[in-house]
Coordinates of C-alpha atoms in Angstrom, one line a residue:
M297 CA -5.8 0.9 -12.1
A298 CA -5.9 4.2 -10.3
A299 CA -5.4 6.3 -13.4
T300 CA -8.0 9.1 -12.8
E301 CA -7.4 12.3 -11.0
T302 CA -10.8 12.5 -9.4
P303 CA -10.7 12.0 -5.6
P304 CA -13.3 10.0 -3.7
P305 CA -16.1 11.7 -2.0
P306 CA -16.1 12.5 1.7
S307 CA -16.8 9.8 4.2
P308 CA -20.5 9.7 4.8
A309 CA -21.7 12.0 7.7
L310 CA -18.4 12.1 9.6
P311 CA -16.0 15.0 10.0
G312 CA -13.4 15.5 7.4
T313 CA -12.5 14.3 3.9
P314 CA -10.6 11.0 3.2
G315 CA -7.0 11.7 2.3
A316 CA -7.4 15.5 2.6
A317 CA -4.6 17.1 4.5
V318 CA -0.9 16.3 4.3
A319 CA -0.1 18.0 7.7
T320 CA 2.5 17.1 10.2
V321 CA 1.1 15.7 13.5
A322 CA 1.3 18.5 16.1
V323 CA 0.7 17.9 19.8
G324 CA 0.3 21.2 21.6
A325 CA -2.5 21.7 24.1
D326 CA -4.6 23.6 21.6
V327 CA -4.3 20.8 19.1
R328 CA -5.3 18.2 21.7
A329 CA -8.4 20.3 22.5
E330 CA -9.3 20.6 18.9
R331 CA -9.0 16.8 18.4
A332 CA -11.0 16.2 21.5
A333 CA -13.8 18.4 20.3
R334 CA -13.9 16.8 16.9
A335 CA -13.8 13.4 18.5
R336 CA -16.8 14.2 20.7
I337 CA -18.9 15.0 17.6
A338 CA -17.7 11.9 15.8
A339 CA -18.3 9.7 18.8
A340 CA -21.9 11.0 19.0
E341 CA -22.5 10.3 15.3
L342 CA -21.0 6.8 15.6
T343 CA -23.1 6.0 18.7
A344 CA -26.2 7.0 16.7
R345 CA -25.2 4.4 14.1
D346 CA -24.8 1.7 16.8
V347 CA -21.0 1.7 16.4
A348 CA -19.4 0.3 19.6
G349 CA -15.7 0.3 18.8
V350 CA -13.1 2.0 16.7
V351 CA -10.2 0.2 15.2
V352 CA -7.0 2.3 15.0
G353 CA -4.5 0.8 12.7
W354 CA -1.0 1.1 11.3
V355 CA 1.2 -1.1 9.1
D356 CA 4.5 -2.4 10.4
N357 CA 7.8 -3.1 8.6
A358 CA 6.7 -6.7 7.9
G359 CA 3.8 -5.4 6.0
I360 CA 1.2 -6.5 8.6
C361 CA -1.7 -4.4 9.5
R362 CA -1.6 -4.1 13.3
V363 CA -4.3 -2.5 15.4
K364 CA -5.5 -1.2 18.7
T365 CA -9.2 -0.8 19.3
V366 CA -11.1 1.6 21.7
P367 CA -14.7 1.8 22.6
V368 CA -16.5 4.8 21.1
R369 CA -16.8 6.5 24.5
Q370 CA -12.9 6.5 24.6
L371 CA -12.5 8.0 21.2
E372 CA -12.2 11.5 22.6
H373 CA -9.3 10.5 24.9
A374 CA -7.6 8.5 22.1
A375 CA -7.8 11.4 19.7
A376 CA -6.3 13.9 22.2
W377 CA -3.8 11.6 23.9
G378 CA -3.4 8.5 21.7
V379 CA -3.4 4.8 22.6
G380 CA -0.3 3.0 23.9
A381 CA 1.6 1.0 21.3
A382 CA 5.1 -0.3 22.0
P383 CA 7.9 0.7 19.6
C384 CA 9.0 -3.0 19.3
F385 CA 6.2 -3.4 16.7
D386 CA 8.7 -1.9 14.3
V387 CA 10.8 -5.0 14.4
F388 CA 8.0 -7.7 14.3
L389 CA 8.4 -10.2 11.6
V390 CA 5.8 -11.8 9.4
D391 CA 5.5 -14.8 11.9
D392 CA 5.2 -12.5 14.9
S393 CA 8.7 -13.2 16.1
I394 CA 10.7 -10.1 17.0
T395 CA 14.2 -9.0 15.9
D396 CA 15.9 -5.7 16.9
S397 CA 17.7 -2.8 15.3
T398 CA 20.2 -0.1 16.3
W399 CA 17.7 2.4 17.6
I400 CA 14.4 0.5 17.8
G401 CA 13.6 -2.8 19.6
G402 CA 13.4 -4.4 22.9
P403 CA 10.8 -4.4 25.7
V404 CA 11.4 -0.8 26.9
G405 CA 9.5 2.3 25.9
D406 CA 6.1 3.3 24.6
L407 CA 4.5 5.4 21.9
R408 CA 1.1 6.9 21.4
L409 CA -1.1 5.8 18.5
V410 CA -3.3 8.7 17.4
P411 CA -6.4 8.1 15.2
D412 CA -6.7 10.4 12.2
L413 CA -10.2 11.7 12.4
D414 CA -10.2 12.8 8.8
R415 CA -10.2 9.1 7.8
L416 CA -12.6 7.9 10.5
V417 CA -15.3 5.8 8.9
P418 CA -17.9 3.2 10.0
L419 CA -17.0 -0.3 8.5
A420 CA -19.8 -1.4 6.3
A421 CA -18.8 -5.1 6.5
Q422 CA -18.3 -5.0 10.2
P423 CA -21.4 -3.6 11.8
G424 CA -20.7 -2.0 15.1
W425 CA -17.1 -1.0 14.2
A426 CA -15.4 2.0 12.7
W427 CA -11.8 2.4 11.5
A428 CA -9.2 5.1 11.4
P429 CA -5.5 5.0 10.4
G430 CA -3.1 6.0 13.2
D431 CA -0.1 8.2 13.4
R432 CA 2.5 7.2 16.0
I433 CA 4.1 9.8 18.1
T434 CA 6.4 9.7 21.2
Q435 CA 5.1 10.3 24.7
D436 CA 6.6 13.8 24.7
G437 CA 4.7 14.7 21.5
H438 CA 7.3 14.3 18.8
V439 CA 6.8 12.3 15.6
H440 CA 8.1 8.8 16.0
P441 CA 10.9 8.4 13.4
G442 CA 9.8 4.8 12.7
C443 CA 6.2 5.9 11.8
S444 CA 5.7 4.8 8.2
R445 CA 2.6 7.0 7.7
Q446 CA 4.6 10.0 8.8
F447 CA 7.4 8.9 6.4
A448 CA 5.0 9.0 3.4
R449 CA 3.7 12.4 4.6
R450 CA 7.2 13.7 4.9
M451 CA 8.0 12.7 1.3
C452 CA 4.8 14.5 0.2
E453 CA 5.9 17.6 2.0
A454 CA 9.4 17.3 0.3
A455 CA 7.5 17.3 -3.1
A456 CA 5.4 20.2 -2.0
D457 CA 8.5 22.2 -1.1
R458 CA 9.5 21.9 -4.7
G459 CA 6.1 22.9 -6.0
F460 CA 4.8 19.4 -6.7
A461 CA 1.8 17.4 -5.8
L462 CA 1.1 13.8 -6.5
R463 CA -2.0 11.6 -7.3
A464 CA -1.7 7.9 -6.6
G465 CA -3.5 4.7 -6.0
F466 CA -2.8 1.0 -5.4
E467 CA -4.4 -1.9 -7.1
V468 CA -5.5 -4.6 -4.6
E469 CA -5.5 -8.3 -5.7
W470 CA -6.6 -11.2 -3.6
I471 CA -7.4 -14.9 -3.6
A472 CA -10.8 -15.8 -2.2
A473 CA -10.9 -19.2 -0.5
R474 CA -13.5 -21.2 1.5
A475 CA -13.0 -20.6 5.2
G476 CA -11.8 -24.2 5.8
S477 CA -8.9 -23.8 3.5
A478 CA -6.1 -24.0 6.0
D479 CA -3.4 -26.0 4.4
G480 CA -2.3 -26.6 0.8
A481 CA -3.8 -25.0 -2.2
P482 CA -6.8 -22.7 -1.2
E483 CA -10.2 -24.2 -2.0
V484 CA -11.6 -21.4 -4.2
P485 CA -15.3 -20.6 -4.4
T486 CA -15.4 -20.6 -8.2
D487 CA -13.8 -22.6 -11.0
G488 CA -14.5 -19.9 -13.6
P489 CA -11.8 -18.9 -16.1
A490 CA -9.4 -16.0 -15.8
Y491 CA -11.3 -12.7 -16.4
G492 CA -14.4 -14.8 -17.1
M493 CA -18.0 -13.9 -16.6
T494 CA -18.5 -17.3 -14.9
R495 CA -16.6 -16.0 -11.8
V496 CA -18.8 -12.9 -11.6
V497 CA -21.9 -15.0 -11.8
E498 CA -20.8 -17.6 -9.3
C499 CA -19.6 -15.0 -6.9
S500 CA -22.2 -12.4 -7.8
D501 CA -23.5 -11.7 -4.2
Y502 CA -20.1 -11.6 -2.8
L503 CA -18.8 -9.1 -5.4
R504 CA -21.9 -7.0 -5.1
D505 CA -21.4 -6.8 -1.3
I506 CA -17.8 -5.6 -1.8
L507 CA -18.9 -2.9 -4.2
Q508 CA -21.6 -1.7 -1.8
A509 CA -19.4 -1.8 1.2
L510 CA -16.6 0.2 -0.5
D511 CA -19.2 2.7 -1.7
A512 CA -20.8 3.1 1.7
Q513 CA -17.3 3.9 3.1
G514 CA -16.8 6.8 0.6
L515 CA -14.4 5.0 -1.7
T516 CA -14.9 5.5 -5.5
V517 CA -14.4 2.1 -7.2
L518 CA -13.0 2.3 -10.7
Q519 CA -13.3 -1.4 -11.5
L520 CA -13.7 -4.8 -9.9
H521 CA -12.9 -7.9 -12.0
P522 CA -11.8 -11.5 -11.8
E523 CA -8.1 -11.9 -12.3
Y524 CA -5.8 -14.5 -13.8
T525 CA -5.3 -17.0 -10.9
P526 CA -8.2 -19.3 -9.9
G527 CA -10.3 -17.5 -7.2
Q528 CA -8.4 -14.3 -7.8
F529 CA -10.0 -10.8 -8.0
E530 CA -8.8 -7.2 -8.2
V531 CA -10.3 -3.9 -7.2
S532 CA -9.0 -0.4 -8.0
V533 CA -10.2 2.9 -6.5
A534 CA -9.8 6.5 -7.6
A535 CA -6.5 8.3 -7.2
E536 CA -5.9 10.4 -4.1
D537 CA -3.0 12.2 -2.5
P538 CA -0.3 9.7 -1.6
V539 CA -1.0 9.3 2.1
G540 CA -4.7 9.0 1.4
A541 CA -4.0 6.4 -1.3
A542 CA -2.1 4.3 1.2
D543 CA -4.9 4.7 3.8
S544 CA -7.4 3.6 1.2
A545 CA -5.3 0.5 0.3
V546 CA -5.4 -0.5 3.9
L547 CA -9.2 0.2 4.1
V548 CA -9.9 -1.7 0.9
R549 CA -8.2 -4.8 2.2
Q550 CA -10.0 -4.5 5.6
T551 CA -13.3 -4.2 3.7
V552 CA -12.6 -7.2 1.4
R553 CA -11.6 -9.3 4.4
G554 CA -14.8 -8.3 6.3
V555 CA -17.1 -9.0 3.4
S556 CA -15.4 -12.3 2.7
A557 CA -15.8 -13.4 6.4
R558 CA -19.6 -12.7 6.1
H559 CA -19.7 -15.0 3.0
G560 CA -17.8 -17.8 4.7
L561 CA -14.6 -17.0 2.9
R562 CA -11.1 -16.0 3.9
V563 CA -8.7 -14.1 1.7
S564 CA -5.0 -14.1 0.9
F565 CA -3.3 -10.9 -0.2
A566 CA 0.1 -12.7 -0.1
P567 CA 2.4 -12.4 -3.0
V568 CA 1.8 -16.1 -3.8
A569 CA -1.0 -18.3 -2.4
T570 CA -0.2 -21.4 -4.3
P571 CA 3.4 -22.2 -5.4
G572 CA 3.9 -22.0 -9.2
T573 CA 0.9 -19.8 -9.9
V574 CA 0.6 -16.1 -10.7
G575 CA 0.5 -14.2 -7.5
N576 CA -1.1 -11.1 -6.0
G577 CA 0.3 -7.8 -7.1
G578 CA 0.1 -4.5 -5.2
H579 CA 0.8 -2.3 -8.2
L580 CA 1.3 1.4 -7.5
H581 CA 0.0 4.1 -9.9
L582 CA 1.1 7.6 -9.6
S583 CA 1.4 11.0 -11.4
L584 CA 3.3 14.1 -10.7
W585 CA 1.5 17.5 -10.8
R586 CA 2.5 21.2 -10.6
D587 CA 0.0 24.1 -10.4
G588 CA -2.8 21.8 -11.3
V589 CA -1.1 20.4 -14.4
N590 CA -0.2 16.7 -14.9
L591 CA 3.5 16.5 -15.7
M592 CA 3.0 13.1 -17.3
H593 CA 1.3 14.8 -20.2
G594 CA 1.5 17.8 -22.5
G595 CA 5.3 17.9 -22.8
D596 CA 7.7 17.6 -25.7
G597 CA 9.2 14.3 -24.5
R598 CA 8.3 10.7 -25.4
Y599 CA 4.6 10.1 -25.3
G600 CA 3.9 13.6 -24.1
L601 CA 6.1 13.5 -21.0
T602 CA 7.4 16.8 -19.7
S603 CA 11.1 17.0 -18.9
V604 CA 10.2 17.1 -15.2
G605 CA 7.8 14.1 -15.5
E606 CA 10.5 12.1 -17.3
A607 CA 13.1 13.0 -14.7
F608 CA 10.8 11.8 -12.0
L609 CA 10.2 8.5 -13.7
A610 CA 13.9 8.1 -14.5
G611 CA 14.7 8.5 -10.8
I612 CA 12.3 5.6 -10.1
V613 CA 13.8 3.4 -12.7
A614 CA 17.3 4.1 -11.4
A615 CA 16.3 3.1 -7.9
L616 CA 14.3 0.0 -8.8
P617 CA 16.7 -2.6 -7.4
A618 CA 16.6 -0.9 -3.9
L619 CA 12.9 -0.1 -4.2
T620 CA 12.2 -3.8 -4.7
A621 CA 13.2 -4.5 -1.1
V622 CA 10.4 -2.0 -0.1
G623 CA 7.7 -2.9 -2.6
A624 CA 8.4 -6.7 -2.8
P625 CA 9.7 -7.2 0.8
S626 CA 8.8 -10.9 1.5
A627 CA 10.6 -14.1 0.7
A628 CA 7.3 -15.0 -1.0
S629 CA 7.6 -11.9 -3.2
Y630 CA 10.4 -13.5 -5.2
L631 CA 8.2 -16.5 -6.0
R632 CA 5.9 -14.0 -7.7
L633 CA 8.6 -11.7 -9.2
V634 CA 9.5 -14.0 -12.1
P635 CA 9.7 -13.3 -15.9
S636 CA 6.6 -13.7 -18.2
H637 CA 4.1 -13.4 -15.3
W638 CA 3.4 -9.7 -15.8
A639 CA 5.1 -9.1 -12.5
G640 CA 7.6 -6.5 -13.6
A641 CA 10.7 -8.5 -13.0
Y642 CA 13.0 -6.3 -15.1
R643 CA 14.6 -2.9 -14.5
C644 CA 13.1 -1.1 -17.5
W645 CA 10.2 1.0 -18.6
G646 CA 7.8 0.9 -21.6
L647 CA 4.6 2.3 -22.9
E648 CA 1.9 -0.2 -21.8
N649 CA 4.5 -2.8 -21.3
R650 CA 3.2 -5.2 -18.6
E651 CA 6.5 -7.0 -18.3
A652 CA 8.4 -3.9 -17.5
A653 CA 8.8 -2.8 -13.9
V654 CA 7.6 0.7 -14.8
R655 CA 4.7 0.8 -17.2
L656 CA 3.9 4.2 -18.7
I657 CA 0.1 4.8 -19.2
T658 CA -1.0 7.7 -21.4
G659 CA -4.7 7.1 -21.2
S660 CA -7.1 7.4 -24.0
T661 CA -7.2 10.5 -26.2
G662 CA -9.4 13.0 -24.5
E663 CA -8.5 12.0 -20.9
R664 CA -4.8 12.2 -20.9
E665 CA -4.5 15.5 -19.1
S666 CA -6.0 13.8 -16.0
G667 CA -5.3 10.1 -16.7
A668 CA -1.6 9.9 -17.7
N669 CA 0.3 8.1 -15.0
A670 CA 3.0 5.4 -14.4
E671 CA 2.5 2.0 -12.8
V672 CA 5.2 0.4 -10.7
K673 CA 4.5 -3.3 -11.3
C674 CA 7.1 -5.0 -9.3
F675 CA 5.3 -4.3 -6.0
D676 CA 3.0 -6.7 -4.1
A677 CA 0.7 -6.6 -1.1
A678 CA 3.4 -7.7 1.4
A679 CA 4.6 -4.1 1.2
N680 CA 3.8 -1.5 3.7
P681 CA 1.9 0.9 1.4
Y682 CA 3.2 4.0 3.2
L683 CA 6.8 2.9 2.9
A684 CA 6.3 1.9 -0.7
M685 CA 4.7 5.2 -1.6
G686 CA 7.3 7.3 0.3
A687 CA 10.2 5.4 -1.2
V688 CA 9.0 5.8 -4.8
I689 CA 8.4 9.6 -4.2
A690 CA 11.9 9.9 -2.8
A691 CA 13.4 8.2 -5.8
G692 CA 11.4 10.3 -8.2
L693 CA 12.4 13.5 -6.5
D694 CA 16.0 12.5 -6.7
G695 CA 15.6 12.1 -10.4
V696 CA 14.2 15.5 -10.7
E697 CA 17.0 17.0 -8.7
R698 CA 19.5 15.3 -11.0
G699 CA 17.6 16.2 -14.2
S700 CA 17.7 12.5 -15.0
V701 CA 16.6 11.1 -18.4
L702 CA 14.9 7.8 -19.0
P703 CA 17.0 5.0 -20.6
P704 CA 15.9 3.6 -23.9
E705 CA 12.4 2.3 -23.8
T706 CA 11.8 -1.5 -23.7
T707 CA 9.2 -2.1 -26.4
A708 CA 9.1 -6.0 -26.3
N709 CA 9.2 -8.7 -23.7
P710 CA 12.3 -7.7 -21.6
A711 CA 13.2 -11.4 -21.2
E712 CA 14.0 -11.3 -24.9
T713 CA 15.9 -8.0 -24.9
G714 CA 18.7 -8.6 -22.4
A715 CA 17.1 -6.2 -19.9
E716 CA 18.5 -6.2 -16.4
R717 CA 16.7 -8.5 -13.9
L718 CA 15.6 -7.0 -10.6
P719 CA 16.8 -8.8 -7.5
A720 CA 15.7 -12.4 -7.6
S721 CA 15.8 -13.0 -3.8
L722 CA 15.1 -11.1 -0.6
P723 CA 18.8 -11.0 0.4
E724 CA 19.8 -9.5 -3.0
A725 CA 17.1 -6.8 -2.6
V726 CA 18.1 -6.0 1.0
A727 CA 21.7 -5.5 -0.2
E728 CA 20.5 -3.1 -2.8
F729 CA 18.5 -1.3 -0.2
D730 CA 21.5 -1.0 2.1
R731 CA 23.5 0.5 -0.8
S732 CA 21.0 3.2 -1.8
A733 CA 22.0 6.6 -0.6
V734 CA 18.7 8.0 -1.8
L735 CA 16.6 5.7 0.4
S736 CA 18.9 5.9 3.3
A737 CA 18.6 9.7 3.4
A738 CA 14.8 9.6 2.9
F739 CA 14.1 7.0 5.5
G740 CA 16.4 8.4 8.2
P741 CA 18.6 6.3 10.3
E742 CA 16.0 4.9 12.7
L743 CA 13.4 3.8 10.1
H744 CA 16.1 2.6 7.7
A745 CA 17.8 0.4 10.3
A746 CA 14.5 -1.0 11.6
F747 CA 13.2 -1.8 8.1
A748 CA 16.5 -3.3 7.0
G749 CA 16.7 -5.4 10.2
V750 CA 13.2 -6.9 9.6
R751 CA 14.1 -7.7 6.0
R752 CA 17.4 -9.4 6.9
A753 CA 15.7 -11.3 9.8
E754 CA 12.9 -12.6 7.4
A755 CA 15.6 -13.6 4.9
A756 CA 17.3 -15.6 7.6
L757 CA 13.9 -17.0 8.7
F758 CA 13.3 -18.5 5.3
A759 CA 16.9 -19.2 4.2
T760 CA 16.4 -22.9 4.0
S761 CA 12.7 -23.1 3.3
T762 CA 11.2 -24.6 0.1
P763 CA 8.8 -22.5 -1.9
E764 CA 6.0 -24.6 -0.5
E765 CA 7.1 -23.8 3.0
I766 CA 7.4 -20.1 2.3
V767 CA 4.0 -20.0 0.8
A768 CA 2.4 -22.0 3.7
A769 CA 4.0 -19.6 6.2
T770 CA 2.9 -16.4 4.5
R771 CA -0.4 -17.3 2.7
W772 CA -2.8 -16.0 5.4
R773 CA -0.5 -13.4 7.0
Y774 CA -1.0 -10.3 4.8

């Protein structure tokens, strides 16, 4: 859980601080010159560390991390001018087939993928490589309306315009499997029980290397532990600003994948890796702040919520059916999003209620000023973290604008209280997304149409598939 307010330390010996600025990409000549100068310094430092190449990544509307790479000697040019990346990536599906949308799609056109030097970091598990998230801009220097990282940044700016800041973080869960596990149930490297010490002992070197790699990359790990499903683990890192938190979620997964490969393992971040089992969540923790004060604590409302903090959460609860399409966007997501699996399958909230879609966490006495936050539990790792983050912020801000109030709390298993189920299939979720005026306005027409087009195309792709076929098709994709 990312329940602390403490940010991670700067990336070792490289310019900038992870997740620092929430600034709009600007593309004037002076900005290009400044980027080039910074990139020259960074390239020299990377070369001194024997780094040969830089991975510049983004996440598409299918939830897949796509990349372009450049040799270190080309970093200066890439930072100033970007790397070519076709806009059609916005309408790629999980199986790499391509759909289209009203504004985005087809073989014509190009964008520039610009590495964010504030997040540039050598990859501890991939010697000779560094990584940076990319912002996508048009060839004439405008922000690409389909850029999900810019969407998250835009929602942060909307919050800042109202005097708010946010702290956030994603939990990352995965199934580790032996590298030969291609078909059927993954062959896991340990038979230890859920949350059991046996798993830590049997995978001790592997887990140690994950901790060391994340630390070497400047990420503050809060906890790493075995999870419920065989071969499943979870890691949580410290809270950051929302864009930085989404960046870190991508970097954590990249690191886990890299360490796993060095141990002869492959990993699945998919919502479900084996049909009928508890899947991998991608829970989002966040808190709303104003003038350095956590609005999830210190108020007169239930459990210390301020009126503004409650309104923010009420906006999220109200938008949950539409948010499900963003945070649980795969056909496989609905094999995970089932009752009594702690997946958050119900549209409700509750204090420390792990069956509710929104779980309120006050933290322990003495740390509540910094630690109080809310967890959105219905999300999984098929989600684009930038879209998930931006959509939740948009919904919360709408609740603040309306002065919304939370519905009655669900204090028991919602399956036994008659609580409203969230969408039980991808088509249902997409229909809710299409109906949401809040998300339509926040996404903008281009991004909204491209995202909805991908979701509808994936729903059609798996319309007649069995659960086993859906899992087989998505197990190793995310």
